[in-house]
Short mmCIF file of C-alpha atoms in Angstrom, two decimals:
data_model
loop_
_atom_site.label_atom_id
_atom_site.label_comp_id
_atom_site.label_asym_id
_atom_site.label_seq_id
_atom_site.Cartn_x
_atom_site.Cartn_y
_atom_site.Cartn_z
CA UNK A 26 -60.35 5.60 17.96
CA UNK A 27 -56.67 4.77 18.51
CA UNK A 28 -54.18 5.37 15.66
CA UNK A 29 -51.69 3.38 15.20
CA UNK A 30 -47.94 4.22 15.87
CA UNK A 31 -46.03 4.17 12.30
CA UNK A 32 -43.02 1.59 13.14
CA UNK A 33 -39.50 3.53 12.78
CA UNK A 34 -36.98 2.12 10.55
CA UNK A 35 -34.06 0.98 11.97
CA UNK A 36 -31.15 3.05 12.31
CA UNK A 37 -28.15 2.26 10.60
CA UNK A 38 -25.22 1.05 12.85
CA UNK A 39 -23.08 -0.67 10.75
CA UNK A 40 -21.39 0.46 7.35
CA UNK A 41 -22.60 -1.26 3.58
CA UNK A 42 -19.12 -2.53 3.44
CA UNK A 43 -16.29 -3.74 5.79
CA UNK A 44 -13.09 -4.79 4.34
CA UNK A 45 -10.43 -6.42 6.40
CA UNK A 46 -8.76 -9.79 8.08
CA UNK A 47 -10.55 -11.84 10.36
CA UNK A 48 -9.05 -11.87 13.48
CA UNK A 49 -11.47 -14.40 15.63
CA UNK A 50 -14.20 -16.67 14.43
CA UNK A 51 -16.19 -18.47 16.90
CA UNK A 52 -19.57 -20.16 15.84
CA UNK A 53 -21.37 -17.94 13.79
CA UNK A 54 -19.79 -14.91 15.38
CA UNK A 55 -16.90 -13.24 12.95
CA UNK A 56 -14.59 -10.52 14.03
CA UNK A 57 -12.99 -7.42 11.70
CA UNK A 58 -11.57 -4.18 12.51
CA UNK A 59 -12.40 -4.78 15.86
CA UNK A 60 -16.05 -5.75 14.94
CA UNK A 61 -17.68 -8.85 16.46
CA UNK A 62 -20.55 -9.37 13.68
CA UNK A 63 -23.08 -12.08 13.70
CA UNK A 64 -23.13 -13.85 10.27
CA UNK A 65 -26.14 -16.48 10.73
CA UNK A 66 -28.02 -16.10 7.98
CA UNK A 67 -25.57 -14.57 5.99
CA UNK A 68 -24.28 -15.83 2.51
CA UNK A 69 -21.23 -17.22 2.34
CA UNK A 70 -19.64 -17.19 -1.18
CA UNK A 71 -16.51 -17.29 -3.28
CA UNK A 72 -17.31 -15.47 -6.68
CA UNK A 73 -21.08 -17.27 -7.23
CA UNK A 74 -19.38 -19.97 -5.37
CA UNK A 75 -20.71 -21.05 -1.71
CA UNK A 76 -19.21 -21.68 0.73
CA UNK A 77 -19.46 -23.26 4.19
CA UNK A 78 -18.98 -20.95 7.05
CA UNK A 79 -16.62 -23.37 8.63
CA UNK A 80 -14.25 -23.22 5.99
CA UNK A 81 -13.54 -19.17 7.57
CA UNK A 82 -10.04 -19.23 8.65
CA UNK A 83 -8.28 -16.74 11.39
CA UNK A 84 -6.05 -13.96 8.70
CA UNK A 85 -8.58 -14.62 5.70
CA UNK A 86 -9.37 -11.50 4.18
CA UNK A 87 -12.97 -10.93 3.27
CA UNK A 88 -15.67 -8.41 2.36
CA UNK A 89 -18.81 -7.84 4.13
CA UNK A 90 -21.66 -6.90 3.34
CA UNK A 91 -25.14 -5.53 5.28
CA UNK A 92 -27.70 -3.46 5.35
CA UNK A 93 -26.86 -1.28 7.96
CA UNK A 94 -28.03 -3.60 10.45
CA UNK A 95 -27.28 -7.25 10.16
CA UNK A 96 -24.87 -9.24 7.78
CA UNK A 97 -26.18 -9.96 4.33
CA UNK A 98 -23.01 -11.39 2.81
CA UNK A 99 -19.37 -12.34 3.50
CA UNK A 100 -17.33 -13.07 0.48
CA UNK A 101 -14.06 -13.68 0.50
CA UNK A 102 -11.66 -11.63 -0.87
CA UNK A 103 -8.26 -13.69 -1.36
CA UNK A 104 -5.26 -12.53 -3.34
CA UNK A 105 -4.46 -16.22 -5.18
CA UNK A 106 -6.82 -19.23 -5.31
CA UNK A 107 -5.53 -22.52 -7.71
CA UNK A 108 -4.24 -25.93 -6.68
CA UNK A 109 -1.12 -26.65 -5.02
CA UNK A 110 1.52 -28.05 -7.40
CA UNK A 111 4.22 -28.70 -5.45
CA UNK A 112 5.64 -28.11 -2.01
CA UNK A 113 9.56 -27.19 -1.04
CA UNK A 114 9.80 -26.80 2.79
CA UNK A 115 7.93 -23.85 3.03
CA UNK A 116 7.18 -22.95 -0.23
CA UNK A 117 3.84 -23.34 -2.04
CA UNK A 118 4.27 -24.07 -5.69
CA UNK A 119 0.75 -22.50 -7.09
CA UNK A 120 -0.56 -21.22 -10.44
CA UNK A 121 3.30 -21.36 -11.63
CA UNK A 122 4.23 -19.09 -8.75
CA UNK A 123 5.68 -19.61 -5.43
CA UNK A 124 4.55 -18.30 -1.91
CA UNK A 125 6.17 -18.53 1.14
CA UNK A 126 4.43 -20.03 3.86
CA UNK A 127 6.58 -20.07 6.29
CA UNK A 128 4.01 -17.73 8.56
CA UNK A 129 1.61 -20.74 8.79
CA UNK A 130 1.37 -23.51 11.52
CA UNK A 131 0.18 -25.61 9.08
CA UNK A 132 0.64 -26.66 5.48
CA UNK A 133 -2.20 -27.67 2.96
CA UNK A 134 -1.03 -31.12 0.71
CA UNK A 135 -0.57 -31.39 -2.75
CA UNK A 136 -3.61 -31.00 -5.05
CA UNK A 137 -5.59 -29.04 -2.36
CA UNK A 138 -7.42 -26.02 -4.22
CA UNK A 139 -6.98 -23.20 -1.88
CA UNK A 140 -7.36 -19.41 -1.38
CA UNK A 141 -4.33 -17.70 0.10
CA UNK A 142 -4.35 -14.28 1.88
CA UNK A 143 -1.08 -12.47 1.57
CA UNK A 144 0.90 -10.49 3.61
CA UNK A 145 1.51 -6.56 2.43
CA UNK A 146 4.80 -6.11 1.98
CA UNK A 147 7.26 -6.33 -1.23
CA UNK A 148 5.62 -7.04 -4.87
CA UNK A 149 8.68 -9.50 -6.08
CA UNK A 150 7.60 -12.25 -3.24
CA UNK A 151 4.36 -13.59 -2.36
CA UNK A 152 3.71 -14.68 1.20
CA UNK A 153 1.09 -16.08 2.99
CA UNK A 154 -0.72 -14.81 6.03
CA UNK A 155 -3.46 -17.54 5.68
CA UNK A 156 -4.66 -20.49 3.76
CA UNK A 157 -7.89 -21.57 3.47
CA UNK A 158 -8.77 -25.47 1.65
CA UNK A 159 -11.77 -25.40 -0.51
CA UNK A 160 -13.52 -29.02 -1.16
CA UNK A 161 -15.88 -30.39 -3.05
CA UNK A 162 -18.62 -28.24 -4.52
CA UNK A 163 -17.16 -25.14 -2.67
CA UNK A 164 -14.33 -25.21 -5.66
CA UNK A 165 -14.61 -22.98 -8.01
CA UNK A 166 -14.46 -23.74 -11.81
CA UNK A 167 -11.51 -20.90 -12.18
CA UNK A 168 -8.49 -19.85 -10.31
CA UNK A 169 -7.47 -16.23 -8.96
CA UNK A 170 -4.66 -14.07 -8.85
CA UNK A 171 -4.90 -10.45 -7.77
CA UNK A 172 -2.68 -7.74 -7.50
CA UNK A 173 -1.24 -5.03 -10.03
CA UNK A 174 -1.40 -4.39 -14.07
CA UNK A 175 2.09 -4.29 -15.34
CA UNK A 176 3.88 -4.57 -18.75
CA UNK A 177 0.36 -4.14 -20.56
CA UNK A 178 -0.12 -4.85 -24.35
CA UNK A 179 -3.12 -3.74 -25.22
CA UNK A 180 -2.77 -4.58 -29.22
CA UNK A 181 -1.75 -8.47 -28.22
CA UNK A 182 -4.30 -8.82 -25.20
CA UNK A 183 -1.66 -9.44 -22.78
CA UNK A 184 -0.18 -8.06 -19.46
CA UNK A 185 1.79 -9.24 -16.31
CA UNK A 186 0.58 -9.80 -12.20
CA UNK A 187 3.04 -10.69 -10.19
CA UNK A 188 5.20 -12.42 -12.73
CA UNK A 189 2.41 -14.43 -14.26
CA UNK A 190 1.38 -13.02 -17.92
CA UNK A 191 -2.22 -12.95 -18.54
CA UNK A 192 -3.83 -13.24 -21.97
CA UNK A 193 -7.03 -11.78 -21.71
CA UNK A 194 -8.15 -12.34 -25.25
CA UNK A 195 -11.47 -13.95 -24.24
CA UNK A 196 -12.33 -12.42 -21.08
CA UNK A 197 -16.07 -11.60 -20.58
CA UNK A 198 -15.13 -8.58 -18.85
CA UNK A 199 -12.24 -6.31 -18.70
CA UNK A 200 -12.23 -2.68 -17.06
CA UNK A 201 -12.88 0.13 -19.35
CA UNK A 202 -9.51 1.98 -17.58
CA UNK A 203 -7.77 -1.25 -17.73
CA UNK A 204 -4.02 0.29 -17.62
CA UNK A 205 -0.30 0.14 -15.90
CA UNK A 206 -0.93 0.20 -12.25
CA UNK A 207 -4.55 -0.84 -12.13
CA UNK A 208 -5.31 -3.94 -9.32
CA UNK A 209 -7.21 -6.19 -10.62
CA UNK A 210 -8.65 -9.43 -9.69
CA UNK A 211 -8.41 -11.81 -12.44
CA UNK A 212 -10.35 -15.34 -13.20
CA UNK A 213 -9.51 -18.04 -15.33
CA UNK A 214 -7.35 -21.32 -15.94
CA UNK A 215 -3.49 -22.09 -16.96
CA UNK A 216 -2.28 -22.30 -20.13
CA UNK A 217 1.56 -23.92 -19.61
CA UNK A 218 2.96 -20.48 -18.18
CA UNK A 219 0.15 -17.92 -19.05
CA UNK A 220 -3.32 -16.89 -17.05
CA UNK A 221 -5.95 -17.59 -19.49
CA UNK A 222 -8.74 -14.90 -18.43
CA UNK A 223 -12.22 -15.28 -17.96
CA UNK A 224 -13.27 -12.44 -16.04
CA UNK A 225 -10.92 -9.43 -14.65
CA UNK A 226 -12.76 -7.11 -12.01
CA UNK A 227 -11.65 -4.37 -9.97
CA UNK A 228 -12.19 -3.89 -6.28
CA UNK A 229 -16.08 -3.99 -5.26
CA UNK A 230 -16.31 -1.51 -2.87
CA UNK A 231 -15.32 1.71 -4.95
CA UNK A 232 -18.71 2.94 -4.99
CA UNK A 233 -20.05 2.28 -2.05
CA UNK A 234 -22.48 4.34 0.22
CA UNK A 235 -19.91 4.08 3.05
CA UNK A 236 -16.93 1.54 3.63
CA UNK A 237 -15.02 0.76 6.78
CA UNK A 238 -11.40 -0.70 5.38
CA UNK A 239 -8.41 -2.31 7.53
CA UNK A 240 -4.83 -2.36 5.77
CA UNK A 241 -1.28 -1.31 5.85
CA UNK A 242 0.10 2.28 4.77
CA UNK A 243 2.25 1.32 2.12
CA UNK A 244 3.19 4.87 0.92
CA UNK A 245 2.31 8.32 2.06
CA UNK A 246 3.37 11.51 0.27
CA UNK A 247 6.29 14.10 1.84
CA UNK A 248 3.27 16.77 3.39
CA UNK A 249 1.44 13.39 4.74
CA UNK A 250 -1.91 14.84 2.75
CA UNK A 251 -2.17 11.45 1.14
CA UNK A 252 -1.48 7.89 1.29
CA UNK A 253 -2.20 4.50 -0.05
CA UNK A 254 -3.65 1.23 1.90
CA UNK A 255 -2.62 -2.17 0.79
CA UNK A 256 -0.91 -1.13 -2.28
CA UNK A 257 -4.06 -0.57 -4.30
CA UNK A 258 -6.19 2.16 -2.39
CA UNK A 259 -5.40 5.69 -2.62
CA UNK A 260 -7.18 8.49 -0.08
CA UNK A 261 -6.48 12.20 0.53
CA UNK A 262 -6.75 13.67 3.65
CA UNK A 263 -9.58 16.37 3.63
CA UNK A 264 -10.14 18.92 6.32
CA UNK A 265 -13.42 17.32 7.80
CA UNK A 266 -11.04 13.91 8.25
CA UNK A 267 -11.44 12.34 11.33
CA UNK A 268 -8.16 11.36 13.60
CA UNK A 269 -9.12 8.95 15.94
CA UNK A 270 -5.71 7.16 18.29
CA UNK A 271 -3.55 9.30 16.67
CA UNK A 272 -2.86 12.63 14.22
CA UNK A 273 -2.56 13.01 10.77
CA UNK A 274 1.38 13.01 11.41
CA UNK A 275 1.16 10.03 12.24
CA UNK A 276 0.46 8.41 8.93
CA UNK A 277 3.52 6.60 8.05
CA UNK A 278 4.94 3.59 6.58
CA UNK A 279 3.77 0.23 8.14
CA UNK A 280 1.19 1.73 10.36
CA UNK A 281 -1.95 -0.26 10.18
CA UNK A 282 -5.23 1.79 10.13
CA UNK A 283 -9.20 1.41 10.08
CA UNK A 284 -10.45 4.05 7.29
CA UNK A 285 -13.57 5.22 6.09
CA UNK A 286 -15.19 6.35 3.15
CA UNK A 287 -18.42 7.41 1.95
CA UNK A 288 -19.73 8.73 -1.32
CA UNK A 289 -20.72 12.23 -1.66
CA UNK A 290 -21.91 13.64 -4.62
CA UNK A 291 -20.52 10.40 -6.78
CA UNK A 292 -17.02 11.00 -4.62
CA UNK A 293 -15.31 8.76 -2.15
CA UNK A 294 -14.58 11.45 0.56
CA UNK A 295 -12.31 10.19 3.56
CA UNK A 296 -14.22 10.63 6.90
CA UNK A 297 -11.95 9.16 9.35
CA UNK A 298 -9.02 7.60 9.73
CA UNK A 299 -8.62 5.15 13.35
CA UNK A 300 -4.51 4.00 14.03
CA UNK A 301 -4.71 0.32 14.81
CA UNK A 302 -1.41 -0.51 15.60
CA UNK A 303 1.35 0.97 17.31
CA UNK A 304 4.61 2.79 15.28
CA UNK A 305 4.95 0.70 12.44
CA UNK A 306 6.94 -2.77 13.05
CA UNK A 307 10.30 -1.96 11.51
CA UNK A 308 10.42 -5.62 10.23
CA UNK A 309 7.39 -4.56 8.22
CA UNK A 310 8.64 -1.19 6.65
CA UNK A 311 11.55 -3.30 5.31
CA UNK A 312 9.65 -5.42 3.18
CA UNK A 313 7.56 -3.18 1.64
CA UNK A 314 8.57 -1.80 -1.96
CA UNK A 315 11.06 1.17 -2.16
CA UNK A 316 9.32 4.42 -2.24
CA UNK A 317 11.17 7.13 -4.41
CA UNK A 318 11.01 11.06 -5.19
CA UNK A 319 12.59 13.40 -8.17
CA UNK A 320 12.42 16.34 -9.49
CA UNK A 321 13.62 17.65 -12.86
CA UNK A 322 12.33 18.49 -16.33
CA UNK A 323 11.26 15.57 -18.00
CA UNK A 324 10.30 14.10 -21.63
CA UNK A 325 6.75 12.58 -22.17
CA UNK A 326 5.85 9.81 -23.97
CA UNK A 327 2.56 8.22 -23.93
CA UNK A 328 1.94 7.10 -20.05
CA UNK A 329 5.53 7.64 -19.30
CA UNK A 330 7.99 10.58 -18.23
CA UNK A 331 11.58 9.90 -19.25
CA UNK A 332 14.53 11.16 -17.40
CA UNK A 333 18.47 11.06 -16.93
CA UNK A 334 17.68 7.28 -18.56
CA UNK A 335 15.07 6.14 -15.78
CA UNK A 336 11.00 5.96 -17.23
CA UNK A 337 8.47 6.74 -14.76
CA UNK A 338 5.08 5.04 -14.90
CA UNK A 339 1.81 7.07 -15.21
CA UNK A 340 -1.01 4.98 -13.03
CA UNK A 341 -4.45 5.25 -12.83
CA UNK A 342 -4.37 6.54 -9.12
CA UNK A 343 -1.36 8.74 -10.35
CA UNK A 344 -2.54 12.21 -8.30
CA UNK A 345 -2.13 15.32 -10.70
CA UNK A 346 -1.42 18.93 -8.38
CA UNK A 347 -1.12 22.35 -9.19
CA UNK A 348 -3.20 22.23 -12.56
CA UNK A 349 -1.24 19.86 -14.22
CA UNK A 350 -2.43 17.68 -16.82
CA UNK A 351 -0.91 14.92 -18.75
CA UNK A 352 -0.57 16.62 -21.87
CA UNK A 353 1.49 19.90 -20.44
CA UNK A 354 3.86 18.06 -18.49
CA UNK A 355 7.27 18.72 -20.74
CA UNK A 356 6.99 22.09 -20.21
CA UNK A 357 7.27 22.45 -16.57
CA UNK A 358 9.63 21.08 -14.05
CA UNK A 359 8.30 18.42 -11.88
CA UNK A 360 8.67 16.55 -8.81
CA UNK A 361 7.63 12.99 -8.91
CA UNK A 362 6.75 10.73 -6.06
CA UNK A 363 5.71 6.82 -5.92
CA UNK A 364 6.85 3.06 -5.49
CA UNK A 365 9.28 1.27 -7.47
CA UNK A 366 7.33 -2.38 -7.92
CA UNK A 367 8.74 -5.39 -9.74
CA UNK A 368 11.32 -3.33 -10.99
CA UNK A 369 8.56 -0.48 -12.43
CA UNK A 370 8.55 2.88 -10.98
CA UNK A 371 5.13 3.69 -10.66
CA UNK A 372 3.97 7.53 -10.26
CA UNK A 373 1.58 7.93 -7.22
CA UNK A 374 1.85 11.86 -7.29
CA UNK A 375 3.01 14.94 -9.49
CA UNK A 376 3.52 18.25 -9.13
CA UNK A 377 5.56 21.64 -9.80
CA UNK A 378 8.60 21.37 -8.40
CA UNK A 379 9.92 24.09 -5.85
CA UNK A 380 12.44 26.76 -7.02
CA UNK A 381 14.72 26.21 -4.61
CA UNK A 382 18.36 25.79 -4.37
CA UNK A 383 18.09 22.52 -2.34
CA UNK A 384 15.68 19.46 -3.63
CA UNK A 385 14.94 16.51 -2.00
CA UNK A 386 15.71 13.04 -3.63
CA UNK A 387 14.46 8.85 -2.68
CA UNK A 388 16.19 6.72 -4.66
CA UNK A 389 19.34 4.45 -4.76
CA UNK A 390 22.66 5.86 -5.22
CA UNK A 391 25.35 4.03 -7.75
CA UNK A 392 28.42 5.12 -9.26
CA UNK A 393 28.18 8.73 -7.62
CA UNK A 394 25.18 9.34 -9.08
CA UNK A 395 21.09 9.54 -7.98
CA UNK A 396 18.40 9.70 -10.71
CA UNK A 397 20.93 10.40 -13.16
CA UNK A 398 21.78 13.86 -11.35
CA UNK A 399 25.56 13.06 -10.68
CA UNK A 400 27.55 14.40 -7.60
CA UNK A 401 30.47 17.86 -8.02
CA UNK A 402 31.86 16.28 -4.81
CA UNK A 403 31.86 13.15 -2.47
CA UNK A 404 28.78 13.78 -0.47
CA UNK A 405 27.18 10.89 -2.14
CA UNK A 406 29.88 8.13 -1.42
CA UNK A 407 29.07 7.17 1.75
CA UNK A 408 25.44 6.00 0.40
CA UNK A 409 26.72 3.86 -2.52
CA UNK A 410 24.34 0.76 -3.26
CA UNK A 411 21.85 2.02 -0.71
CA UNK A 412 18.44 3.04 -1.54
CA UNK A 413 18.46 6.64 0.70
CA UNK A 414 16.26 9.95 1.12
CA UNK A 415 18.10 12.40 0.79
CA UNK A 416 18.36 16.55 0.56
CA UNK A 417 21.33 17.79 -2.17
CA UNK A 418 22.26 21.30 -3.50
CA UNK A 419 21.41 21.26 -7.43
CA UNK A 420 23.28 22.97 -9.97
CA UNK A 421 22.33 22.41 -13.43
CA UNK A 422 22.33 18.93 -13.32
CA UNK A 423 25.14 18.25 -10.60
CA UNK A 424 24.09 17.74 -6.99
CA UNK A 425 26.71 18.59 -3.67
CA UNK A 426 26.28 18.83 -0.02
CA UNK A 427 24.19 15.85 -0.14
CA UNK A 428 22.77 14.39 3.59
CA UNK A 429 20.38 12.46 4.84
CA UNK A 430 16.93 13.71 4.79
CA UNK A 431 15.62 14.01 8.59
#
């Protein structure tokens, strides 16, 4: 009697989740991060919206989803969605805000919905890296606008995304750790100048079994343990990380990377990080948002640390070291590190502060003076106006011997 051979599952080759631009699309055949997938058969959708598979655009970002073997899903994943209100050369009047466009080799017309990719780079201007026209029953019944939390009221219902305020009074969902700093993606309709939402989310693929992710570095701490990806995801460097193209010294500002991530024990753990790009384009580095660093003993109030005059936003990715928690800050000196965005300077890390006669300090420099800590001599004048890193002597609250930090 022959016994049948039990038929082997098959092994996984691709991750639950890829996250990135497409960079070709021909037929049925999509590449991201360097992946040629085939997406016949695949979903395509916007939200519960689908779409047509030649509506995919070269630049789009998107989200993918399989089952370790084939492509189950692509959804796309833009930053703004709405109609086109106006245009002004190169500028895209949409959901009251304007995008530059200037990237594209072609425009969309007046009245076309459409879902923009952005470019990473500053958080005061919007500009597109591609544009994609939705039509007829691929449009949803809701526009989009993604990016960060700011100037949140929680009592009147109301906070700010790039400039637009959003009342979210009658959303059917709103994240639990809704707060300063969060990204969100947020649904809904205009009301004059205010976001009505709908729906708010956060991003999809925090819990997935293992996610391969394409973006920019847009900061990276002073000991290069940790960094953030498109503004919004933060990862730490573990000892089992991966280094593939380059070293972990080479995380820096601009440079664009594949990472990935699975879940262990309910934790996203880093595996690997892969350098796509060569040294970051200085053109880049310049647009994205200042980065800036302090140290000093500072006053706590609620989600923010007040010092010298400046207040320094608590986030939800804000990275607590050396024990510290949020309600034993005042009693130590610190040393701060993060992004000023829109004018908000958000805390990405925190810890004790060295003892050491010399500190280092990112920030801009006006009337002889950084972070409040003013200068005993005229080390500081020849970086007036500029936003600089430097290293200073401290004394009390003077700094001297100020230079740039190499």
């Amino acid at each position: 009697m022959t016994t049948a051979t039990p038929q082997q599952p098959p092994v996984s080759q691709l991750p639950a989740l890829i996250s990135g631009s497409i960079t070709n699309l021909t037929g049925n055949r999509l590449t991201i991060n360097d992946r040629a997938l085939d997406i016949s058969g695949a979903s395509i959708q916007y939200g519960d919206t689908a779409v047509a598979s030649s509506a995919l655009t070269q630049g789009m970002k998107v989200v993918v989803s399989t089952d370790g073997v084939k492509v189950t899903q692509v959804d796309l994943n833009p930053d703004i969605s709405g109609r086109i209100s106006a245009i002004a050369g190169t500028q895209l009047q949409i959901n009251t805000l304007s995008v530059d466009a200037s990237a594209l080799t072609s425009l969309p017309q007046v009245g076309d919905y459409v879902a923009i990719s952005t470019e990473v780079g500053s958080s005061s201007q919007l500009s597109a890296a591609a544009v994609m026209v939705l039509q007829g029953a691929e449009i949803p019944a809701t526009i989009e606008l993604e990016g960060l939390v700011q100037q949140l009221e929680p009592g009147q219902q109301l906070f700010v995304v790039n400039g637009l305020q959003v009342d979210y009074a009658l959303a059917k969902r709103v994240p639990a750790d809704l707060a300063n700093g969060s990204w969100v993606e947020v649904y809904g309709s205009l009301s004059g100048q205010r976001l009505i939402a709908l729906d708010i989310e956060t991003e999809r693929y925090a819990d997935a079994a293992e996610a391969e992710i394409t973006g920019t570095i847009t900061w990276v701490d002073s000991q290069q343990q940790r960094f953030e990806l498109n503004q919004n995801l933060s990862f730490s460097v573990l000892s089992s990380t991966r280094f593939e193209d380059g070293r972990q010294q080479d995380l820096a500002l601009g440079r664009v990377v594949e990472v990935t991530s699975r879940m262990v024990n309910n934790k996203s753990e880093l595996v690997e990080v892969d350098f796509q790009s060569k040294p970051a384009d200085p053109a880049v580095v310049s647009k994205l948002d200042p980065r800036f660093a302090v140290s000093g003993q500072m006053r706590s109030e609620g989600k923010t640390l007040l010092f010298n005059g400046f207040v320094f936003h608590l986030i939800n990715s804000t990275k607590f070291d050396d024990g510290l928690t949020l309600s034993g800050l005042e009693s130590v000196v610190l040393e701060l590190e993060g992004v000023q965005r829109n004018g908000q300077l958000q805390i990405l890390e925190i810890e004790r502060a060295d003892n050491e006669p010399r500190i280092e300090l990112k920030g801009l420099v006006t009337q002889g003076a950084i972070w409040g800590y003013q200068a005993a001599d005229q080390s500081l004048t020849p970086f007036e106006g500029k936003w600089v890193e430097l290293e200073c002597n401290l004394l009390a609250t003077r700094v001297s011997a100020c230079r740039l930090d190499d």
